[in-house]
Structures are given as C-alpha cells and as structure tokens.
Amino acid sequence: MLIVMDKGVTDREIRAVIEKIERMGFKANPVPGAQRIAIGITGNQNPLDPEEFESMPGVKEAIRVTKPYKLVGREMKSEDTVFSVRGRPVGDKPLAVIAGPCAVESEDQALAIAEIVAKAGGNFFRGGAYKPRTSPYSFQGLGEPGLKILAKVRERTGLPIVTEAMDPEGVALVEEYADVIQIGARNMQNYSLLKRVGKSKLPVFLKRGISATMDELLMSAEYVASEVNYRIMLCERGVRTFADHARNTLDLSVVPAVKHLSHLPILVDPSHGTGRRDRVAPLARAAVAVGADGIMVEVHHQPEKALSDGPQALYPEQFESLVREIRALAPLVGRTF
Amino acid sequence: MLIVMDKGVTDREIRAVIEKIERMGFKANPVPGAQRIAIGITGNQNPLDPEEFESMPGVKEAIRVTKPYKLVGREMKSEDTVFSVRGRPVGDKPLAVIAGPCAVESEDQALAIAEIVAKAGGNFFRGGAYKPRTSPYSFQGLGEPGLKILAKVRERTGLPIVTEAMDPEGVALVEEYADVIQIGARNMQNYSLLKRVGKSKLPVFLKRGISATMDELLMSAEYVASEVNYRIMLCERGVRTFADHARNTLDLSVVPAVKHLSHLPILVDPSHGTGRRDRVAPLARAAVAVGADGIMVEVHHQPEKALSDGPQALYPEQFESLVREIRALAPLVGRTF
Amino acid sequence: MLIVMDKGVTDREIRAVIEKIERMGFKANPVPGAQRIAIGITGNQNPLDPEEFESMPGVKEAIRVTKPYKLVGREMKSEDTVFSVRGRPVGDKPLAVIAGPCAVESEDQALAIAEIVAKAGGNFFRGGAYKPRTSPYSFQGLGEPGLKILAKVRERTGLPIVTEAMDPEGVALVEEYADVIQIGARNMQNYSLLKRVGKSKLPVFLKRGISATMDELLMSAEYVASEVNYRIMLCERGVRTFADHARNTLDLSVVPAVKHLSHLPILVDPSHGTGRRDRVAPLARAAVAVGADGIMVEVHHQPEKALSDGPQALYPEQFESLVREIRALAPLVGRTF
Amino acid sequence: MLIVMDKGVTDREIRAVIEKIERMGFKANPVPGAQRIAIGITGNQNPLDPEEFESMPGVKEAIRVTKPYKLVGREMKSEDTVFSVRGRPVGDKPLAVIAGPCAVESEDQALAIAEIVAKAGGNFFRGGAYKPRTSPYSFQGLGEPGLKILAKVRERTGLPIVTEAMDPEGVALVEEYADVIQIGARNMQNYSLLKRVGKSKLPVFLKRGISATMDELLMSAEYVASEVNYRIMLCERGVRTFADHARNTLDLSVVPAVKHLSHLPILVDPSHGTGRRDRVAPLARAAVAVGADGIMVEVHHQPEKALSDGPQALYPEQFESLVREIRALAPLVGRTF
C-alpha cells in the first residue's frame, strides 16, 4: 500500500500516518518526491483497506500496489532517482562512465590504468580487491591491500571508487575505502549481503544475476531499499542463454523495461556482457543509444598480463576512442558527457 | 576447400580448376571478389589435399576451411556483400529501413501505411500475405490477393517489396509479385524451402530462428548460397530466453559477431524482438549503434485494429520520429540515411 | 467452443448442430468419445454465445474453451487417445519401443539393425530416408531408395515403419512406403507440412521443437488434428538450454504436463535428448518411470561407421539390455511390455 | 596435479611428498582411497612438471589434471564417496529419502510432519529455519527458534536434520542444531559461505544454482572440498529455461553426467524442480530410475496453510504412496530402500 499525501501536508499529519502504520505492526517508508511526499507500507502479508487511511487528514489517496516491489517502483516515486557521488551525478543527464581493471593487481597497475581513465574522461574508477571466482584455484583478489591501493587511486585522480564486497562481514572494510559498493552478479540474491549494504551510507552498484528476471533484479534492489538505502545503481551485464557466440547475451531491452517500472538508474557492462574486447565498443554505443544511465567497462594497460578477464579489457586507445564515440552519441539521446 | 586464384588469372585457368572439381564429383562455387576470384568446393565429406590444386596454373593457394560454412564466410570472401534492390543498396553505407504492417489486411490498409512509410523516408515495404501463426485458428494472411496488393503498393510508391514465402510451392507466386523473399524465423531450418529460394533470382531475407545459434543461422544462409543465390540479408529478431520482460530477448551482440565471420549484411527487427511498441525505438537506435545494416519495423496506421501483432506496430508519428533519430545517428557509425 | 451432446443423442440432432455451425461460416469437428459425442467449433475468431447452441435439442452443454488448442485438449475429449498401427497399440497400456538407425544407409545396414530390434522386442522400426541436416554438406539421406529399403524391412520383420517427411511434396512418397510419418523437431512449426500430414491416412509422429513450449507443441498437433487426422504421437526429444553437459536438456516433466492437458500419447527420445550413448539407457528408464507411452531410440550394429549421429546410437547388446530393463519397469507404472 | 602413490607406500614417503608440495608454496590434499592414497596439489596457477614428483620414492605416477575440479573429480578418486549421517548411509546402495516441510513454522507443525515422514520410511528430515526469499516482504523463517524445533524433531524421531545456512556468520548456529548443512540454489556461488562450510564438521547438501552448469556445480563443491570437508551431497533441483509448463526444468540427465565425472553422491529435488504437487511423484520415480542417490521432497500435513511453497508440498498419503513406489523401483536399479 502506498499513501500519497496532499501537497500542503503538515509534519503532524505525516507523523499520524506513520504512527498508525506502526501500530498495525508494519513498517512506514516515507519517500520524499519533488512534488509531494508518499509513504510506503511494507511488511504486510495481506492487502490493506485503503479507507483506513483515506479518511485521515492530509492523505490524498491510498493506492494498492500490485507489483511485488514497492520502494523501487515508479508507483511509489515517479521521478527518476538522482544522486551524486563525490560530485559526479548518477541518474541525471550526464552519463556515468565507470572504468578500470577487473582486479586490482598492484599499485603500479592501478595507478597506470586510473590515469588513462581519468585523462580520457571516465568519471568513476572500478577495480576488484575481492574477486568471486568460479574456481577456488583462481586469483581471488588482493584483499585489504587492494582496497588501500584504490584509496590511493582516488587521492591521486579524484575518481570515486566502485569496488565489490563479497560478504556481510567484508562490507565494513569496503566502506572504509570505497565510494560505491558493488554487489556482483553471483551475489544478487545473497540476501544477508543485500540487507547489510542496505544499512550502508554508501551507494550500491547492483549487478543483475546471470539468469535473473527483471522482477528478481528489482526485488533484490528492494531488499537494499527496505533497509533505507535508496542510492542504488542497477547494472545489466549479460544473461545466460543458449547463444554461444559471446560469453553472455547482453539484454539491452531490459534498460527501457526497468526505466518503465522503476525510478532507479540502470547502467550496462558490455565487458562482462560480451567477454570480448572487440565487441565492447559496439555494445557500449548500443547501451547509450538504448537509454542507459552509463556504462561500466574494463580497461587495462597490459590486458595480456591481466590476472583475470584479460580478453575483455580494452586497450587504452580503445577506451579513449570509445569515450569520444559516447561523447558524440550522448546529445542524440538527451544526455551529456 | 577454397581455391584462391592469382590476380592475373585467365578464364581458361579458372575453367580448368572448375572442371577438375566437378570430375572429382564435387561442386565448384566461383566467388568473384574486388581483388581476385576464389572458387569454393562444396559437397566433399572429407578434407581434400591442397596440393592437388596448388600445382595448377593460376592457383595462388588452396585453403582448408575449418568453419562449417564456406560460401557465406569471410575466409571465402573478405569484402562485405553489397547488392541493390530496385536501386536501394543493401550492405553498403546507406542503411536499409524496411517498414510496413505485420500482415496485408486490405488494399486501403496497405496503401495508407505505405504512404506513411515512403513519406517518412523508409526505403523498403514489408507486409505478409502468408502468415505462419502458432494457432490454426488465427488469421493466416490474404494469400495471392495480398501479393497483388503488395505489387500495387510498389507501383504507387516505388518501394521494393519484402514478403514471406512459407513453403517451396509458394515461392513461385511470391517471386511473381515481390522483390525480396522473406524466410520467417520458424522456417529458418526448413531446408526444402531454403534450397528452393537458393534457386530464386530474388534476394532472400533470412530471419534467425528463435533459438538458433549464430552458426546455425550462417549454415542456413549457406543452404541458400550453395544453390547459387548469394544475395542474402540476415536478420536478428530476438531469441527465446528465460527473460520475461519482453516477448523475446533481442541479441544485439550477434551483429558484430556475424560481421566478424561473414560478409553478409545483417539487419535487426526490434518489433518482433520486443513485442512492445514503446521498446521499438530505443532498440532500433541501439541496432544502428551496434552496427546493423538496417532495421525492419512494423508500422500501422491503426494498430489497435490490426489483425496480428498490433501491440508492436508503431504509430505513424512514432515511425517518423524514429526515422529522424536514425538519420542523426547514422553518421556517428559511418553510415548514411 | 465445444458442444457436448446428450448421451442418447440422435444422428439428426447431431447433424442439425453441424449444419448450424457451418451456416455460421465455421468448421464443425465431431469428436466421438466412449461415453458421448462432442462437437468442436473451429475457425471462429471471436467467442460465440453458448445459448445459441444450448437451446437446441440433444445439446447438453456448450463450453467456451479457453485453452488455445481444442481438438487435442482433454476438455474436448477426456479419455486418452488410443490407436493401433499394424496391430501395435499406441497410447494404451503396452509401451511402444521404436528403434532403428538415425538414417537408412543401405539395405544390409537396415536389415541387420531391424533384426536386432525385432529380436530384442522392439515393436516399431525407425530410420530416416530424408535427413534434415544443419549443414548442406552433410549426408542428406538416400531419398526414395531409402524408403524402399524401409518397406523391405517391414516385409521381412513385420515391424511398422516410422520415417520422416521433410516437405509437403514429399509426403505422398512417404505415405506409399511407411506406416507412421515423422515430423522432425526443426519442422514442428512448418505449418504447410503440418496441414499436409493432417490430411494423411497415416498416423503422425510429431517431435517437439528444440525451443518449443508445451503450448506450441500442442498447437502444432492442433494443426494436424484440425485437418481431421487425430492419430498423433507427440515426442519429447530434448530442448535447448544453457546446460552444456549434454547435447540437449531432456525435459521429462513435460510428459505429465502434456498428459494433464491433452489426450494424445507422448513418447520420449533419449537418443537425441542426450546425444551420448551411455546416457540413453538411464534416461529411457526415467522416461518410462515418469509415465511416457513409449520411447524412440537409435540403434546401430556399427555405430562408429554411422553416417549420422553415431555417438548416440546404442550397440545391439545395449539395446537388448535396455529392453530388459523396460520390461521390468513397465508393471511398476501400470504398463506392459 | 595429482600424485598417485604406490600401494605399499610408507608414511614417511607420503610426508616427503607433502612437504615438497608445501615448500613450492602450494597446498597438498591427501585423498585416501580403498586401494591406494593419492595427493592432490591445489593452489598452483601454472602446470607443474610431473618428473619433479615421479622421481620420488613411493610415487607411482604424477598426473596433470585437465578438469578444473580436482578433489571432487573421479580422476582423483575413482570410487564413489560414501559416508553416513547418524547411521544413515549416503552414496551407497540404500537410497536417501529426505522429506519435510519447506519451512519450520511451529513445533506442532514440524512434529506432525516428522511423524508422517518417519512412519512412511523417510530417512532424513528437512525444514528451513532461515528462508532465502525473493521478496523482503515474504516469510523469512523462524531463525534460531526454528533450529531448536528441528533438534526436538531429531530427538523425537531419530531422523537426522538437513537445514539451510544463509551466510557465514549463521553457520555456527546451524552446526549446533543440525546434522547436514544445506546450501541453497541462490547461494551456490556464495564463495564466502562455501569456504565456511568447507571448514565444518558436518556434511554439506549443495543445491545446483538455477542456471549453473555442471562444471560450476562441481567447482562450487570443489570450494567446499578444498577446505577439507569432503562430505558433500549434490542436488539437482531444476534449472531455468524457456519452458513454462513447470516452475523449473528438472535436468535429470545431469545425474549420470555428474556420476561420470565426480565421485560425489547426487540427489534430486522434484518439489522445487516442478513446483507442482501432482508432478512430484512421477519425477521422483524418474530420478530413482535415472540413478540418483536419493530424493528430497517437501511434505506438509496441511499444504494449503503452508507459509511458503504450499502448492508443491505432498499430502501425507501422497508421500506414503511415493515411498512405496520407490521401494518397488529401487532393486531394478541396483539400490535398496
């Protein structure tokens, strides 16, 4: 149930609604909008009676919400979610270009790549200190030393840092060093982790699971939001299908579908989505053309020496050229870069 | 096996190679290129010995071809296939925009839509006279009267006609009235039909089957080419996956993958690919951005009255606006429109 | 719409209903059942008014049919469809075991394998004279000479012959020599072919397309039935998924699902379903355990020399051992063999 | 690399090999077999030289292992893994029948169902105290009070308890009360959790992720094994495909495929695999017929009142009847029950 308040509503009226919800044993989630405030009710198993609320002063309407997600849905909040990370806007007109290596391998490597990213015009730096790998025998990331290197990258370049947390215990450490906490595709339904980052002060970068439906992606975002962290960036990174010409099948049509139902920003990762360097630029262009709020791409100064996912990392020149293409494309879809 | 001839090769030398291939019981497929001629050998079950040919005068090289497709592969012919249909180029810099209703319903309907398409700048007209439908109780198309209407559309607007043939016997009738024969997704592996259109003088528009791999799509094109019809346009129209936010999952990454391996042009059909009118324009833009040679979209002057697939047909204004967007996008990817 | 007639209905009453349906421009499909006759109405685009029929003498009830398939659905006919082919029952208690090579390669090969099949207890012989192959360069079957060999197999062993027809023109020839016409997975939605075999006097063996939903399979059967051929055997033969440990993913749960909705018999082909000889027996056992009406398996006396699909063909001893296992299993699921 | 030792090897020789491996910076994993001991080397990124080991006394052979999993592969240990839980064998001839409700809802509910399970002949009890749910607003399980109820069930019925742990911190509590730790499908690639249960004294019940390949399932088992917990039961529970006639597509062919490559036992969960009560028994029979080491099914004394997954829970009589069917089937596939 969503309680939409009148435009001139008073604080006391708002408080009365919240108290009533809590007395019923449910949770009230006030969502301030540009025009008016709305209050989402969560925690109820069964539908509530709209009249219970519509008779209260200051209440414009009580709407039964049919979609399983509430806080992240447009019914709750029709305007796009916009926020900024160290001054870089997300979800607004300017596109976010998040770039960097798959994994932080050394200080030299990270700084070399970060300079390429910053110079070309990327506005966020990515790099994994903890790497979820299919095999226990693959490189698993540098851990805390990797986080320290990332902090140094930010210090040197000013780029906000996006990096992955792999379990609830690990979140605190990531919070200490990073600006955005990434949840990887394999952890999209790791609910303990989602609840933990829902309590974080940092924005969350939530990757779609390899076979997650759009509803499941939004429900996972709902887990984060229901713990009161509304600063969520969704990310399409390719899904698993029968098609074997690419590592995954990048599902670009999910971008307009998400935008239709949710107010959250959604980005696209064509590096994981294709797994091949020469496919990254065409699909990054397509991502911008389809309406994504940004892209996440892997860049490496020496891809052939990368400890993970080398074949999908762009060479520096390729990244620079991609940035130029995106700069030309952005205005055609009402964006800036 | 692919026999690459010398640049200054004589006709007699070419004939000698062809005769040798035929004496061995195989088929010789000469493929003229801009620089030099090559001769593909098909029909052999087992690998041939390159030396058998390399010792012949005029032969530069005999290459064992590893990919299962030969005639449609880049190894056989490295330059893009370019041809024109009633003066409209396909596979070249100018984009092909094929538009029209799902099915021809009446002369009035077809002409009304064709005028919208022509006026907005579409350069091909599509419309089904024969409709493969999942249910035997759904509208199956007007048949020959529909083809006659299509011929009238061409007469009136000058637009070349793309329409579907459903079985080998039906091809002759389609050839009488149309300019391009479409093979629908459900018939992508209807080999009797592929062989028949391989013998046609008309170009073939071959849609990817709903769960066809890229290799299977190219092998189906190979069926057509091996009957000597090289004028083939491939079309991505969405594949079947677990994702349920759209009717199909449009696999745009197949476009650069096909271009890498094959010289054939490839277009994208975002109407069937998404099944929803409001998703067509974003994905058509993405198709152009990813490097497709054109798009096929459904347009209807009264979609709510359409006898089939109404919900995915664009309104006239939507089509005009899409054409404008494509016009702006084309130069950014080295195209014209 | 389905018109259910009274138990003691007269022929004249039945005729009156059929004439009324035809006057309305639709098609009447009488379906005799053990208890009572029903008349399906097909060809109507829009729902009909039950009262139009319920007021007629002899009519018990007029039911709006919501499922898209009618003739093949249980709503139309609740008892299982049972028929026999040269004395071998299908759909009844006895299991059908259809075995033989992928393709007929020579008279010697076919007869050798047929003797193995007959001796072990198989009750149908399979073998392709026309082979739909992904590549135009693969062995495509012997054609009519292959059909003649199959006729000789029947003469020698008494086994009814199941073989594939690939296009409408080819059906007549298959009808001349075979007992059951197979429609391959790639042709499951070749509607021209389905309509043609719907007019045949022979039963149809309809394989599920590689990515067909259950509803699509039943709709394809409906195409056959709507041309008045009700003797249809469905066949699950594996679907295409992301899983890569087998050639296809055998979807055994479709068996009870089909049985719930349709009265048609359904068999399982574990040879194509797995693509590996050593997986055939376990999955054939599972097929019987799950309730299939029979199995279709490939057997070859010299699999390593087979011209197609050798790796999935059982050795003679493996087939004999499988038949023994099925014989033991059958009574546990209320079957005989 | 796998070091296979001689039959009459001495402890000192074994120790020498282990020390050498550790000096090289890798991890030595001794795997005792019935016939001889083998030592797996893990942690090396690059292939090692077999000669380094083959020259040592007591070493029979050093084998380069090509499959990415080592400890769980048959190359490392050819005999089936067999262990027992409170006297109930797993992986041996007797089948494991794990049954109980989806979630523990109350002491009364759990005890009522457990009595049904025990009486019918089930040999393990399942029930969730922590439930990973797609929606944050769905019932999430009773938590520790649920675990206490499970312990009471064991006390009362003697049935060993299988229950899920959702995160690394939660494992200790589950260890206190349960006999087998379940890892749910959504957590199959939650590597922090896998490593934690790899250090547990309890066996692990590892469910296949909804779109996990067989190799990924075995690699996740490898994570557990590489922490030295070798008592792992794998479980097929249906995968996500395009098919829409069931909640998931139960992939029974994975059972013989896993048995071919791995020595671990594998069970099948037809309740989640189909999502419908009336499909559970046919697919449970098929699971036994295909060679699974057991089944996990949901049973509820009042399914219509269940707080989660009611529609897939068997009624008591259905469970009793299923157990009778399995008892009859078992000897046909060389099993007992």
Short mmCIF file of C-alpha atoms in Angstrom, two decimals, chain A residues 42-45 68-71 132-140 166-169 186-187 189-192 195 210-213 216 219-220 222-223 226 240, chain D residues 42-45 68-71 132-140 166-169 186-187 189-192 195 210-213 216 219-220 222-223 226 240:
data_model
loop_
_atom_site.label_atom_id
_atom_site.label_comp_id
_atom_site.label_asym_id
_atom_site.label_seq_id
_atom_site.Cartn_x
_atom_site.Cartn_y
_atom_site.Cartn_z
CA THR A 42 5.87 -2.72 3.89
CA GLY A 43 5.72 -5.83 5.99
CA ASN A 44 2.07 -6.59 5.45
CA GLN A 45 1.31 -10.04 4.06
CA PRO A 68 5.91 -7.06 -5.67
CA TYR A 69 8.46 -4.25 -5.37
CA LYS A 70 7.31 -1.04 -3.83
CA LEU A 71 10.13 1.24 -2.75
CA PRO A 132 34.40 -14.07 -6.69
CA ARG A 133 35.87 -16.73 -8.95
CA THR A 134 34.29 -19.95 -10.16
CA SER A 135 37.39 -21.89 -9.21
CA PRO A 136 38.94 -21.88 -5.75
CA TYR A 137 42.29 -22.03 -7.51
CA SER A 138 41.93 -18.76 -9.44
CA PHE A 139 43.28 -15.40 -8.28
CA GLN A 140 40.90 -14.17 -5.60
CA MET A 166 31.59 -10.32 -1.15
CA ASP A 167 30.04 -10.99 2.23
CA PRO A 168 28.34 -9.15 5.10
CA GLU A 169 31.48 -9.16 7.26
CA ARG A 186 26.61 -14.16 -8.30
CA ASN A 187 25.54 -12.37 -5.12
CA GLN A 189 20.32 -12.96 -4.30
CA ASN A 190 22.66 -13.12 -1.34
CA TYR A 191 20.07 -11.60 0.94
CA SER A 192 22.27 -11.31 4.01
CA LYS A 195 20.48 -6.34 3.88
CA ILE A 210 23.23 -14.24 -14.75
CA SER A 211 19.73 -15.67 -15.00
CA ALA A 212 17.75 -13.15 -13.01
CA THR A 213 14.48 -11.86 -14.39
CA GLU A 216 14.08 -10.51 -9.40
CA MET A 219 13.24 -7.35 -5.76
CA SER A 220 16.92 -7.52 -4.84
CA GLU A 222 14.01 -3.71 -2.86
CA TYR A 223 15.97 -5.64 -0.22
CA SER A 226 13.86 -1.65 2.52
CA ARG A 240 22.95 -16.79 -19.75
CA THR D 42 46.00 -27.18 -5.40
CA GLY D 43 46.93 -23.54 -5.45
CA ASN D 44 49.20 -23.66 -8.46
CA GLN D 45 48.33 -21.29 -11.27
CA PRO D 68 39.17 -27.57 -13.39
CA TYR D 69 37.93 -29.53 -10.39
CA LYS D 70 40.32 -31.90 -8.80
CA LEU D 71 39.29 -33.01 -5.34
CA PRO D 132 16.03 -17.03 1.32
CA ARG D 133 13.03 -15.38 -0.29
CA THR D 134 12.90 -13.31 -3.46
CA SER D 135 10.89 -10.65 -1.69
CA PRO D 136 11.97 -8.91 1.52
CA TYR D 137 8.30 -8.96 2.50
CA SER D 138 7.86 -12.74 2.44
CA PHE D 139 8.16 -15.03 5.47
CA GLN D 140 11.88 -15.41 6.17
CA MET D 166 22.35 -18.48 4.61
CA ASP D 167 25.57 -16.71 5.49
CA PRO D 168 28.99 -17.40 7.00
CA GLU D 169 28.02 -15.95 10.40
CA ARG D 186 20.83 -18.94 -4.77
CA ASN D 187 23.97 -19.36 -2.66
CA GLN D 189 28.29 -19.36 -5.78
CA ASN D 190 28.42 -17.56 -2.44
CA TYR D 191 32.08 -18.37 -2.03
CA SER D 192 32.45 -16.95 1.47
CA LYS D 195 34.56 -21.73 2.35
CA ILE D 210 19.18 -22.16 -11.09
CA SER D 211 21.38 -21.59 -14.12
CA ALA D 212 24.57 -23.31 -13.06
CA THR D 213 26.34 -25.59 -15.49
CA GLU D 216 30.07 -24.73 -11.99
CA MET D 219 33.58 -26.15 -8.89
CA SER D 220 31.40 -24.98 -6.00
CA GLU D 222 35.48 -28.01 -5.01
CA TYR D 223 35.40 -24.84 -2.86
CA SER D 226 39.41 -27.57 -0.79
CA ARG D 240 15.74 -22.06 -15.54
#
